[in-house]
């Protein structure tokens, strides 16, 4: 059976460009994107005039890579220029929940992916951030829900994984819900909550945390040791159906 590899080149160029963008300074990404754009233009010119297969391949590969580089550059630029990074003291911020909380079993803490919408009563351009709080203070959250909380602002941990995160926000009071999630998000949250509840009734603790991840990608209750074991075995993708892979 013949193997169709026509998408292999564009896919590799896209992933490679994104990896380089997340691991290098923004000017490197801009130069790389410009290079891909010039190469794509050359491929387009060659294909228009000669209809050559090689020119079409160059156009496809370089065009996809240029688009990926442009998106990465825009996202990184928005994060690096965000005023969230310059907030002092303990401002009150309005956050939109963008993912599921991750609970740390040892210290009772949790991290919640969010988007910062406002700070100190001033609207901001929305950027991604991470909220650190106590599990006992965190309300039942659903993506799309809006929270108000007073925070300390710190830079995110270094590394490519946090390149698109503007800040790490530590809650200094209890987050409170100021706007509910859209109806479809609330319905999805109810389905996930019921699956967690039924899993906890029917399965032992580790399996009860793993089953929602295998079915829905909901890894909020996944045991930390089991999470580490899955990562070491290269099986994290099994719990990434539609959710967190951290």
Coordinates of N, CA and C in Angstrom, one line a residue:
X1 N 0.8 -1.2 0.0 CA 0.0 0.0 0.0 C 0.9 1.2 0.0
X2 N 0.6 2.2 -0.9 CA 1.4 3.4 -1.0 C 1.1 4.3 0.2
X3 N 2.2 5.0 0.6 CA 2.1 5.9 1.8 C 2.0 7.3 1.2
X4 N 1.0 8.1 1.6 CA 0.9 9.4 1.1 C 1.5 10.4 2.1
X5 N 2.6 11.0 1.7 CA 3.4 11.9 2.6 C 3.3 13.3 2.2
X6 N 2.3 13.7 1.5 CA 2.2 15.1 1.0 C 2.0 16.1 2.1
X7 N 1.4 15.7 3.2 CA 1.3 16.6 4.4 C 2.4 16.5 5.4
X8 N 3.3 15.6 5.2 CA 4.4 15.5 6.1 C 5.3 16.7 6.2
X9 N 5.6 17.3 5.0 CA 6.5 18.5 4.9 C 5.8 19.7 5.6
X10 N 4.6 20.1 5.2 CA 4.0 21.2 5.9 C 3.8 21.0 7.4
X11 N 3.5 19.8 7.8 CA 3.3 19.5 9.2 C 4.6 19.7 10.0
X12 N 5.7 19.1 9.4 CA 7.0 19.2 10.1 C 7.5 20.7 10.1
X13 N 7.2 21.4 9.1 CA 7.6 22.8 9.0 C 6.8 23.6 10.1
X14 N 5.5 23.3 10.2 CA 4.7 24.0 11.2 C 5.1 23.8 12.6
X15 N 5.3 22.5 12.9 CA 5.7 22.1 14.3 C 7.1 22.7 14.6
X16 N 8.0 22.5 13.6 CA 9.4 23.0 13.9 C 9.4 24.5 14.1
X17 N 8.6 25.3 13.3 CA 8.6 26.7 13.5 C 8.1 27.1 14.8
X18 N 7.0 26.4 15.2 CA 6.4 26.7 16.6 C 7.4 26.4 17.7
X19 N 8.1 25.3 17.6 CA 9.1 24.9 18.6 C 10.2 26.0 18.7
X20 N 10.7 26.4 17.5 CA 11.7 27.4 17.5 C 11.2 28.7 18.1
X21 N 10.0 29.1 17.8 CA 9.4 30.4 18.2 C 9.3 30.4 19.8
X22 N 8.9 29.2 20.3 CA 8.7 29.2 21.8 C 10.1 29.1 22.5
X23 N 11.1 28.7 21.9 CA 12.4 28.5 22.5 C 13.4 29.6 22.3
X24 N 13.1 30.6 21.4 CA 14.1 31.6 21.1 C 13.4 33.0 21.3
X25 N 14.3 34.1 21.3 CA 13.7 35.4 21.4 C 12.8 35.8 20.2
X26 N 12.0 36.8 20.5 CA 11.0 37.2 19.4 C 11.7 37.6 18.1
X27 N 12.8 38.4 18.1 CA 13.4 38.7 16.9 C 13.8 37.5 16.0
X28 N 14.2 36.4 16.6 CA 14.5 35.2 15.8 C 13.3 34.7 15.1
X29 N 12.2 34.7 15.8 CA 10.9 34.3 15.2 C 10.5 35.2 14.0
X30 N 10.7 36.5 14.2 CA 10.4 37.4 13.1 C 11.2 37.2 11.9
X31 N 12.5 37.0 12.1 CA 13.4 36.7 11.0 C 13.1 35.4 10.3
X32 N 12.8 34.4 11.1 CA 12.4 33.1 10.5 C 11.1 33.2 9.7
X33 N 10.2 33.9 10.3 CA 8.9 34.1 9.6 C 9.1 34.8 8.3
X34 N 9.9 35.9 8.3 CA 10.2 36.6 7.1 C 10.9 35.7 6.0
X35 N 11.8 34.9 6.5 CA 12.5 34.0 5.6 C 11.5 33.0 4.9
X36 N 10.6 32.4 5.7 CA 9.6 31.5 5.2 C 8.7 32.2 4.2
X37 N 8.3 33.5 4.5 CA 7.5 34.2 3.6 C 8.1 34.5 2.3
X38 N 9.4 34.8 2.3 CA 10.1 35.0 1.0 C 10.1 33.8 0.2
X39 N 10.4 32.6 0.9 CA 10.5 31.4 0.2 C 9.2 31.0 -0.3
X40 N 8.1 31.2 0.4 CA 6.7 30.9 -0.1 C 6.4 31.8 -1.3
X41 N 6.8 33.0 -1.3 CA 6.6 33.9 -2.4 C 7.3 33.4 -3.7
X42 N 8.5 32.9 -3.4 CA 9.3 32.4 -4.5 C 8.6 31.1 -5.1
X43 N 8.1 30.3 -4.2 CA 7.4 29.1 -4.6 C 6.1 29.4 -5.4
X44 N 5.4 30.4 -4.9 CA 4.2 30.9 -5.6 C 4.5 31.4 -7.0
X45 N 5.6 32.2 -7.1 CA 6.0 32.7 -8.4 C 6.4 31.6 -9.4
X46 N 7.2 30.6 -8.9 CA 7.6 29.5 -9.7 C 6.4 28.7 -10.2
X47 N 5.4 28.5 -9.3 CA 4.3 27.7 -9.6 C 3.4 28.4 -10.6
X48 N 3.2 29.7 -10.5 CA 2.4 30.5 -11.4 C 3.0 30.5 -12.8
X49 N 4.3 30.4 -12.9 CA 4.9 30.6 -14.2 C 5.3 29.2 -14.9
X50 N 5.5 28.2 -14.0 CA 6.0 27.0 -14.6 C 5.1 25.8 -14.2
X51 N 4.3 26.0 -13.2 CA 3.4 24.9 -12.8 C 4.2 23.7 -12.4
X52 N 5.4 23.9 -11.8 CA 6.3 22.8 -11.4 C 5.9 22.2 -10.1
X53 N 6.0 20.9 -10.0 CA 5.6 20.2 -8.7 C 6.5 20.7 -7.6
X54 N 7.8 20.9 -7.8 CA 8.7 21.4 -6.8 C 8.3 22.7 -6.3
X55 N 7.9 23.6 -7.2 CA 7.5 25.0 -6.8 C 6.2 24.9 -5.9
X56 N 5.3 24.0 -6.3 CA 4.1 23.8 -5.5 C 4.4 23.3 -4.1
X57 N 5.4 22.4 -4.0 CA 5.8 21.9 -2.7 C 6.4 22.9 -1.8
X58 N 7.3 23.7 -2.4 CA 7.9 24.9 -1.7 C 6.8 25.8 -1.2
X59 N 5.9 26.1 -2.1 CA 4.8 27.0 -1.7 C 4.0 26.5 -0.5
X60 N 3.6 25.2 -0.5 CA 2.9 24.6 0.5 C 3.6 24.6 1.9
X61 N 4.9 24.1 1.8 CA 5.7 23.9 3.0 C 6.0 25.3 3.6
X62 N 6.5 26.2 2.8 CA 6.9 27.5 3.3 C 5.7 28.4 3.7
X63 N 4.6 28.2 3.0 CA 3.4 29.0 3.3 C 2.9 28.6 4.7
X64 N 2.8 27.3 5.0 CA 2.3 26.9 6.3 C 3.2 27.3 7.4
X65 N 4.5 27.2 7.1 CA 5.5 27.6 8.1 C 5.5 29.1 8.4
X66 N 5.3 29.9 7.4 CA 5.2 31.3 7.5 C 4.0 31.7 8.3
X67 N 2.8 31.0 8.1 CA 1.6 31.3 8.8 C 1.8 31.0 10.3
X68 N 2.4 29.8 10.5 CA 2.7 29.4 11.9 C 3.6 30.4 12.6
X69 N 4.6 30.8 11.9 CA 5.5 31.8 12.6 C 4.9 33.1 12.9
X70 N 4.0 33.5 11.9 CA 3.3 34.8 12.2 C 2.4 34.7 13.4
X71 N 1.6 33.6 13.5 CA 0.7 33.5 14.6 C 1.5 33.4 15.9
X72 N 2.6 32.7 16.0 CA 3.4 32.6 17.2 C 4.0 34.0 17.5
X73 N 4.5 34.7 16.5 CA 5.1 36.0 16.8 C 4.0 37.0 17.4
X74 N 2.8 36.9 16.8 CA 1.8 37.8 17.3 C 1.4 37.4 18.8
X75 N 1.3 36.1 19.1 CA 0.9 35.7 20.4 C 2.0 36.1 21.4
X76 N 3.3 35.8 21.0 CA 4.4 36.1 21.9 C 4.5 37.6 22.1
X77 N 4.3 38.4 21.1 CA 4.4 39.8 21.2 C 3.3 40.4 22.1
X78 N 2.1 39.9 22.0 CA 1.0 40.3 22.9 C 1.3 40.0 24.3
X79 N 1.9 38.9 24.6 CA 2.2 38.5 26.0 C 3.3 39.4 26.5
X80 N 4.4 39.6 25.7 CA 5.5 40.3 26.2 C 5.2 41.8 26.4
X81 N 4.3 42.3 25.7 CA 3.9 43.7 25.8 C 2.7 44.0 26.7
X82 N 2.2 42.9 27.3 CA 1.0 43.1 28.2 C 1.3 43.9 29.4
X83 N 0.4 44.8 29.8 CA 0.6 45.6 31.0 C 0.4 44.7 32.3
X84 N -0.1 43.5 32.1 CA -0.3 42.6 33.3 C 1.1 42.4 34.0
X85 N 2.1 42.3 33.2 CA 3.4 42.1 33.7 C 3.9 43.2 34.6
X86 N 3.4 44.4 34.5 CA 3.9 45.6 35.2 C 3.0 45.9 36.4
X87 N 2.0 45.1 36.7 CA 1.1 45.4 37.8 C 1.9 45.3 39.1
X88 N 1.7 46.3 40.0 CA 2.4 46.3 41.3 C 1.3 46.1 42.4
X89 N 1.9 45.8 43.6 CA 1.0 45.6 44.8 C 0.1 44.4 44.7
X90 N -1.2 44.6 45.1 CA -2.1 43.5 45.1 C -3.4 44.0 44.4
X91 N -3.3 44.2 43.1 CA -4.5 44.7 42.4 C -5.6 43.6 42.3
X92 N -6.9 44.1 42.2 CA -8.0 43.2 42.0 C -8.1 43.1 40.5
X93 N -8.2 41.8 40.0 CA -8.3 41.5 38.6 C -9.6 40.7 38.3
X94 N -10.0 40.8 37.1 CA -11.1 40.0 36.6 C -10.5 39.0 35.6
X95 N -10.8 37.8 35.9 CA -10.3 36.7 35.1 C -11.4 35.8 34.5
X96 N -11.1 35.3 33.3 CA -12.0 34.3 32.7 C -11.3 33.0 32.7
X97 N -12.0 32.0 33.3 CA -11.5 30.6 33.4 C -11.3 30.1 32.0
X98 N -10.1 29.5 31.7 CA -9.9 29.0 30.4 C -9.5 27.5 30.4
X99 N -9.5 26.9 31.6 CA -9.2 25.4 31.6 C -9.6 24.9 33.0
X100 N -9.1 23.7 33.3 CA -9.5 23.0 34.5 C -8.4 23.2 35.5
X101 N -8.8 23.3 36.8 CA -7.8 23.4 37.9 C -6.9 22.2 38.0
X102 N -5.7 22.4 38.4 CA -4.8 21.2 38.7 C -4.5 21.3 40.2
X103 N -4.8 20.2 40.9 CA -4.7 20.2 42.3 C -3.4 19.5 42.7
X104 N -2.7 20.1 43.7 CA -1.5 19.5 44.2 C -1.8 18.8 45.5
X105 N -1.7 17.5 45.6 CA -2.1 16.8 46.7 C -1.3 17.1 48.0
X106 N -0.1 17.4 47.9 CA 0.8 17.6 49.0 C 0.5 18.8 49.9
X107 N 0.2 20.0 49.2 CA 0.1 21.2 50.0 C -1.3 21.9 49.9
X108 N -2.2 21.2 49.3 CA -3.6 21.8 49.2 C -3.7 22.9 48.3
X109 N -2.7 23.1 47.4 CA -2.8 24.2 46.5 C -3.3 23.8 45.1
X110 N -3.6 24.7 44.3 CA -4.2 24.4 42.9 C -3.8 25.5 42.0
X111 N -3.6 25.2 40.7 CA -3.4 26.2 39.7 C -4.5 26.1 38.7
X112 N -4.9 27.3 38.2 CA -6.1 27.4 37.3 C -5.7 28.3 36.1
X113 N -5.8 27.7 34.9 CA -5.5 28.5 33.7 C -6.6 29.6 33.5
X114 N -6.2 30.8 33.3 CA -7.1 31.9 33.1 C -6.7 32.9 32.1
X115 N -7.6 33.8 31.7 CA -7.3 34.9 30.9 C -7.6 36.2 31.6
X116 N -6.6 37.1 31.7 CA -6.8 38.4 32.4 C -7.6 39.3 31.6
X117 N -8.7 39.8 32.1 CA -9.6 40.7 31.3 C -9.5 42.2 31.8
X118 N -9.2 42.3 33.1 CA -9.2 43.7 33.7 C -8.4 43.7 35.0
X119 N -7.8 44.8 35.3 CA -7.1 45.0 36.5 C -7.3 46.4 37.1
X120 N -7.5 46.4 38.4 CA -7.7 47.7 39.0 C -8.8 48.5 38.4
X121 N -9.9 47.9 37.9 CA -11.0 48.6 37.3 C -10.8 49.0 35.9
X122 N -9.6 48.6 35.3 CA -9.3 49.0 33.9 C -9.3 47.8 33.0
X123 N -10.0 47.9 31.9 CA -10.0 46.9 30.9 C -8.6 46.7 30.3
X124 N -8.2 45.4 30.1 CA -7.0 45.1 29.4 C -7.2 44.2 28.2
X125 N -6.2 44.2 27.4 CA -6.2 43.2 26.3 C -6.0 41.8 26.9
X126 N -6.9 40.9 26.6 CA -6.9 39.6 27.3 C -5.6 38.8 26.9
X127 N -5.0 38.3 28.0 CA -3.8 37.5 27.8 C -3.9 36.3 28.8
X128 N -3.2 35.2 28.5 CA -3.2 34.0 29.3 C -2.4 34.2 30.5
X129 N -2.8 33.6 31.7 CA -2.1 33.7 32.9 C -2.4 32.4 33.7
X130 N -1.8 32.2 34.8 CA -2.1 31.1 35.7 C -2.4 31.7 37.1
X131 N -3.5 31.2 37.7 CA -3.8 31.6 39.0 C -3.5 30.5 40.0
X132 N -2.8 30.9 41.1 CA -2.4 30.0 42.2 C -3.2 30.3 43.4
X133 N -3.9 29.3 43.9 CA -4.8 29.5 45.1 C -4.9 28.3 45.9
X134 N -5.6 28.3 47.0 CA -5.8 27.2 47.9 C -7.1 26.4 47.3
X135 N -7.0 25.1 47.4 CA -8.2 24.4 46.9 C -9.5 24.8 47.7
X136 N -9.3 25.0 49.0 CA -10.5 25.3 49.8 C -11.1 26.7 49.4
X137 N -10.3 27.6 48.8 CA -10.8 28.9 48.4 C -11.4 28.9 47.0
X138 N -11.0 27.9 46.2 CA -11.4 27.9 44.8 C -12.9 27.5 44.6
X139 N -13.7 28.3 44.0 CA -15.1 27.8 43.8 C -15.2 26.8 42.7
X140 N -16.3 26.1 42.5 CA -16.5 25.2 41.4 C -16.4 26.0 40.1
X141 N -15.4 25.7 39.3 CA -15.1 26.5 38.1 C -15.5 25.7 36.8
X142 N -15.9 26.5 35.8 CA -16.2 26.0 34.5 C -15.6 27.0 33.5
X143 N -14.9 26.5 32.4 CA -14.4 27.4 31.4 C -15.4 28.4 30.9
X144 N -15.0 29.6 30.8 CA -15.9 30.7 30.4 C -16.4 31.5 31.6
X145 N -16.3 31.0 32.8 CA -16.7 31.7 34.0 C -15.8 32.8 34.3
X146 N -16.3 33.9 34.9 CA -15.4 35.0 35.2 C -15.3 35.1 36.8
X147 N -14.1 35.4 37.2 CA -13.8 35.5 38.6 C -13.2 36.9 38.9
X148 N -13.4 37.3 40.1 CA -12.8 38.5 40.6 C -11.9 38.2 41.8
X149 N -10.7 38.6 41.9 CA -9.8 38.2 43.0 C -8.6 39.2 43.1
X150 N -8.2 39.4 44.3 CA -7.0 40.2 44.5 C -5.8 39.4 44.5
X151 N -4.7 39.8 43.7 CA -3.6 38.9 43.5 C -2.2 39.6 43.7
X152 N -1.2 38.8 43.8 CA 0.2 39.3 43.6 C 0.6 38.8 42.3
X153 N 1.3 39.7 41.6 CA 1.7 39.3 40.2 C 3.2 39.0 40.1
X154 N 3.5 37.9 39.6 CA 4.9 37.4 39.4 C 5.1 37.0 38.0
X155 N 6.3 37.0 37.5 CA 6.6 36.5 36.1 C 6.4 35.0 36.1
X156 N 6.0 34.4 34.9 CA 5.8 33.0 34.8 C 7.2 32.3 34.9
X157 N 7.2 31.0 35.3 CA 8.5 30.3 35.3 C 9.1 30.3 33.9
X158 N 10.4 30.3 33.8 CA 11.1 30.3 32.5 C 10.9 29.0 31.8
X159 N 11.0 29.0 30.5 CA 10.9 27.8 29.7 C 9.9 28.0 28.6
X160 N 10.1 27.2 27.5 CA 9.1 27.3 26.3 C 7.7 27.0 26.7
X161 N 7.4 26.1 27.7 CA 6.1 25.8 28.0 C 5.3 27.0 28.6
X162 N 6.0 28.0 29.1 CA 5.3 29.2 29.7 C 5.5 30.4 28.8
X163 N 5.9 30.2 27.6 CA 6.2 31.4 26.7 C 4.9 32.2 26.4
X164 N 3.8 31.5 26.4 CA 2.5 32.2 26.0 C 1.7 32.6 27.3
X165 N 2.4 32.5 28.5 CA 1.7 32.9 29.7 C 2.3 34.2 30.2
X166 N 1.4 35.2 30.4 CA 1.9 36.6 30.7 C 2.4 36.7 32.2
X167 N 1.7 36.0 33.1 CA 2.1 36.1 34.5 C 1.6 35.0 35.3
X168 N 2.1 34.9 36.5 CA 1.7 33.9 37.5 C 1.0 34.7 38.6
X169 N -0.3 34.5 38.9 CA -1.0 35.3 39.8 C -1.3 34.5 41.1
X170 N -0.9 35.0 42.2 CA -1.1 34.3 43.5 C -2.3 35.0 44.2
X171 N -3.4 34.3 44.4 CA -4.5 34.9 45.1 C -4.2 35.2 46.5
X172 N -4.6 36.5 47.0 CA -4.4 36.9 48.3 C -5.8 37.0 49.1
X173 N -6.9 36.7 48.3 CA -8.2 36.6 49.0 C -9.0 35.5 48.2
X174 N -10.2 35.3 48.6 CA -10.9 34.2 48.0 C -11.5 34.6 46.6
X175 N -11.3 33.9 45.6 CA -11.9 34.3 44.3 C -13.4 34.1 44.4
X176 N -14.1 35.1 43.7 CA -15.5 35.0 43.7 C -16.0 35.2 42.3
X177 N -17.1 34.5 42.0 CA -17.7 34.4 40.7 C -18.5 35.7 40.4
X178 N -18.1 36.4 39.3 CA -18.8 37.6 38.9 C -19.7 37.4 37.7
X179 N -19.4 36.4 36.9 CA -20.2 36.1 35.7 C -20.2 34.6 35.4
X180 N -21.3 34.0 35.2 CA -21.4 32.6 34.9 C -20.9 32.3 33.5
X181 N -20.5 31.0 33.3 CA -20.1 30.6 31.9 C -21.3 30.5 31.0
X182 N -21.1 30.5 29.7 CA -22.2 30.3 28.8 C -22.9 29.0 29.0
X183 N -24.2 28.9 28.6 CA -25.0 27.7 28.9 C -24.3 26.4 28.4
X184 N -23.7 26.4 27.2 CA -23.1 25.2 26.7 C -21.9 24.7 27.5
X185 N -21.2 25.7 28.1 CA -20.1 25.4 29.0 C -20.6 24.8 30.3
X186 N -21.6 25.4 30.8 CA -22.2 24.9 32.1 C -22.7 23.4 31.9
X187 N -23.3 23.2 30.7 CA -23.8 21.8 30.4 C -22.7 20.8 30.4
X188 N -21.6 21.2 29.7 CA -20.4 20.3 29.6 C -19.8 20.1 31.0
X189 N -19.8 21.2 31.8 CA -19.2 21.1 33.1 C -20.1 20.1 34.0
X190 N -21.4 20.1 33.8 CA -22.2 19.2 34.5 C -22.0 17.8 34.1
X191 N -21.8 17.5 32.9 CA -21.5 16.2 32.4 C -20.2 15.7 33.0
X192 N -19.2 16.5 33.0 CA -17.9 16.2 33.6 C -18.0 15.9 35.1
X193 N -18.7 16.8 35.8 CA -18.9 16.6 37.2 C -19.6 15.3 37.5
X194 N -20.6 15.0 36.8 CA -21.3 13.7 37.0 C -20.4 12.5 36.8
X195 N -19.5 12.6 35.7 CA -18.6 11.5 35.4 C -17.6 11.3 36.6
X196 N -17.1 12.4 37.1 CA -16.2 12.4 38.3 C -16.9 11.7 39.4
X197 N -18.1 12.1 39.7 CA -18.9 11.7 40.8 C -19.1 10.2 40.7
X198 N -19.5 9.7 39.6 CA -19.8 8.3 39.4 C -18.5 7.4 39.4
X199 N -17.4 8.0 38.9 CA -16.1 7.3 39.0 C -15.7 7.1 40.4
X200 N -15.8 8.2 41.2 CA -15.4 8.1 42.6 C -16.2 7.1 43.4
X201 N -17.5 6.9 43.0 CA -18.3 5.9 43.7 C -17.9 4.4 43.3
X202 N -17.6 4.3 42.0 CA -17.4 2.9 41.4 C -16.0 2.4 41.4
X203 N -15.0 3.3 41.5 CA -13.6 2.9 41.2 C -12.7 3.3 42.4
X204 N -11.6 2.6 42.6 CA -10.6 3.0 43.6 C -10.0 4.3 43.2
X205 N -9.4 5.0 44.2 CA -8.9 6.4 44.0 C -8.1 6.7 42.7
X206 N -7.1 5.9 42.4 CA -6.3 6.2 41.3 C -7.1 6.0 40.0
X207 N -7.8 4.9 39.9 CA -8.7 4.7 38.7 C -9.7 5.8 38.6
X208 N -10.3 6.2 39.7 CA -11.3 7.2 39.6 C -10.8 8.5 39.1
X209 N -9.5 8.9 39.3 CA -8.9 10.1 38.7 C -8.5 9.9 37.3
X210 N -8.2 8.6 36.9 CA -7.7 8.3 35.6 C -8.9 8.2 34.6
X211 N -10.0 7.6 35.0 CA -11.1 7.4 34.0 C -11.6 8.6 33.3
X212 N -11.9 9.7 34.1 CA -12.4 10.9 33.4 C -11.4 11.5 32.4
X213 N -10.1 11.3 32.6 CA -9.1 11.7 31.7 C -9.1 10.9 30.4
X214 N -9.3 9.6 30.5 CA -9.3 8.7 29.3 C -10.6 9.0 28.5
X215 N -11.7 9.4 29.2 CA -13.0 9.6 28.5 C -13.1 11.0 27.9
X216 N -12.8 12.0 28.8 CA -13.1 13.4 28.4 C -11.8 14.3 28.4
X217 N -10.7 13.7 28.8 CA -9.5 14.6 29.0 C -9.5 15.4 30.2
X218 N -10.4 15.1 31.2 CA -10.5 15.8 32.5 C -9.5 15.2 33.4
X219 N -8.3 15.8 33.6 CA -7.3 15.3 34.5 C -7.2 16.0 35.8
X220 N -8.2 16.7 36.2 CA -8.2 17.5 37.4 C -8.0 16.6 38.7
X221 N -8.5 15.4 38.7 CA -8.3 14.5 39.9 C -7.3 13.4 39.7
X222 N -6.5 13.5 38.6 CA -5.5 12.5 38.4 C -4.4 12.6 39.4
X223 N -4.1 11.4 40.0 CA -3.1 11.3 41.0 C -1.7 11.8 40.5
X224 N -1.0 12.6 41.3 CA 0.3 13.1 40.8 C 1.3 12.1 40.4
X225 N 1.4 11.0 41.2 CA 2.3 9.9 40.9 C 1.9 9.2 39.6
X226 N 0.6 9.0 39.4 CA 0.1 8.4 38.2 C 0.4 9.3 37.0
X227 N 0.2 10.6 37.2 CA 0.5 11.6 36.1 C 2.0 11.5 35.7
X228 N 2.9 11.4 36.7 CA 4.3 11.3 36.5 C 4.6 10.0 35.7
X229 N 4.0 8.9 36.1 CA 4.3 7.6 35.5 C 3.8 7.6 34.0
X230 N 2.6 8.2 33.8 CA 2.1 8.3 32.4 C 3.1 9.1 31.5
X231 N 3.6 10.2 32.1 CA 4.5 11.1 31.4 C 5.8 10.3 31.1
X232 N 6.4 9.6 32.1 CA 7.6 8.9 31.9 C 7.5 7.8 30.8
X233 N 6.3 7.2 30.8 CA 6.0 6.1 29.8 C 5.6 6.6 28.4
X234 N 5.5 8.0 28.3 CA 5.1 8.5 27.0 C 3.6 8.3 26.7
X235 N 2.8 8.1 27.7 CA 1.4 7.8 27.5 C 0.4 9.0 27.8
X236 N 1.0 10.2 28.0 CA 0.2 11.3 28.4 C -0.9 11.6 27.4
X237 N -0.7 11.2 26.1 CA -1.7 11.5 25.1 C -3.0 10.8 25.4
X238 N -3.0 9.7 26.1 CA -4.2 9.0 26.4 C -5.2 9.8 27.3
X239 N -4.7 10.7 28.0 CA -5.6 11.6 28.9 C -5.7 13.0 28.3
X240 N -5.5 13.1 27.0 CA -5.6 14.4 26.3 C -6.7 14.4 25.3
X241 N -7.8 13.7 25.6 CA -8.9 13.6 24.6 C -9.4 15.0 24.3
X242 N -9.6 15.8 25.4 CA -10.1 17.2 25.2 C -9.7 18.1 26.3
X243 N -8.6 17.8 27.0 CA -8.3 18.6 28.1 C -6.8 18.8 28.4
X244 N -6.5 18.9 29.7 CA -5.2 19.2 30.1 C -4.2 18.1 29.9
X245 N -2.9 18.4 29.5 CA -1.9 17.4 29.4 C -0.7 17.7 30.3
X246 N -0.9 18.7 31.2 CA 0.2 19.1 32.0 C 0.6 18.0 33.0

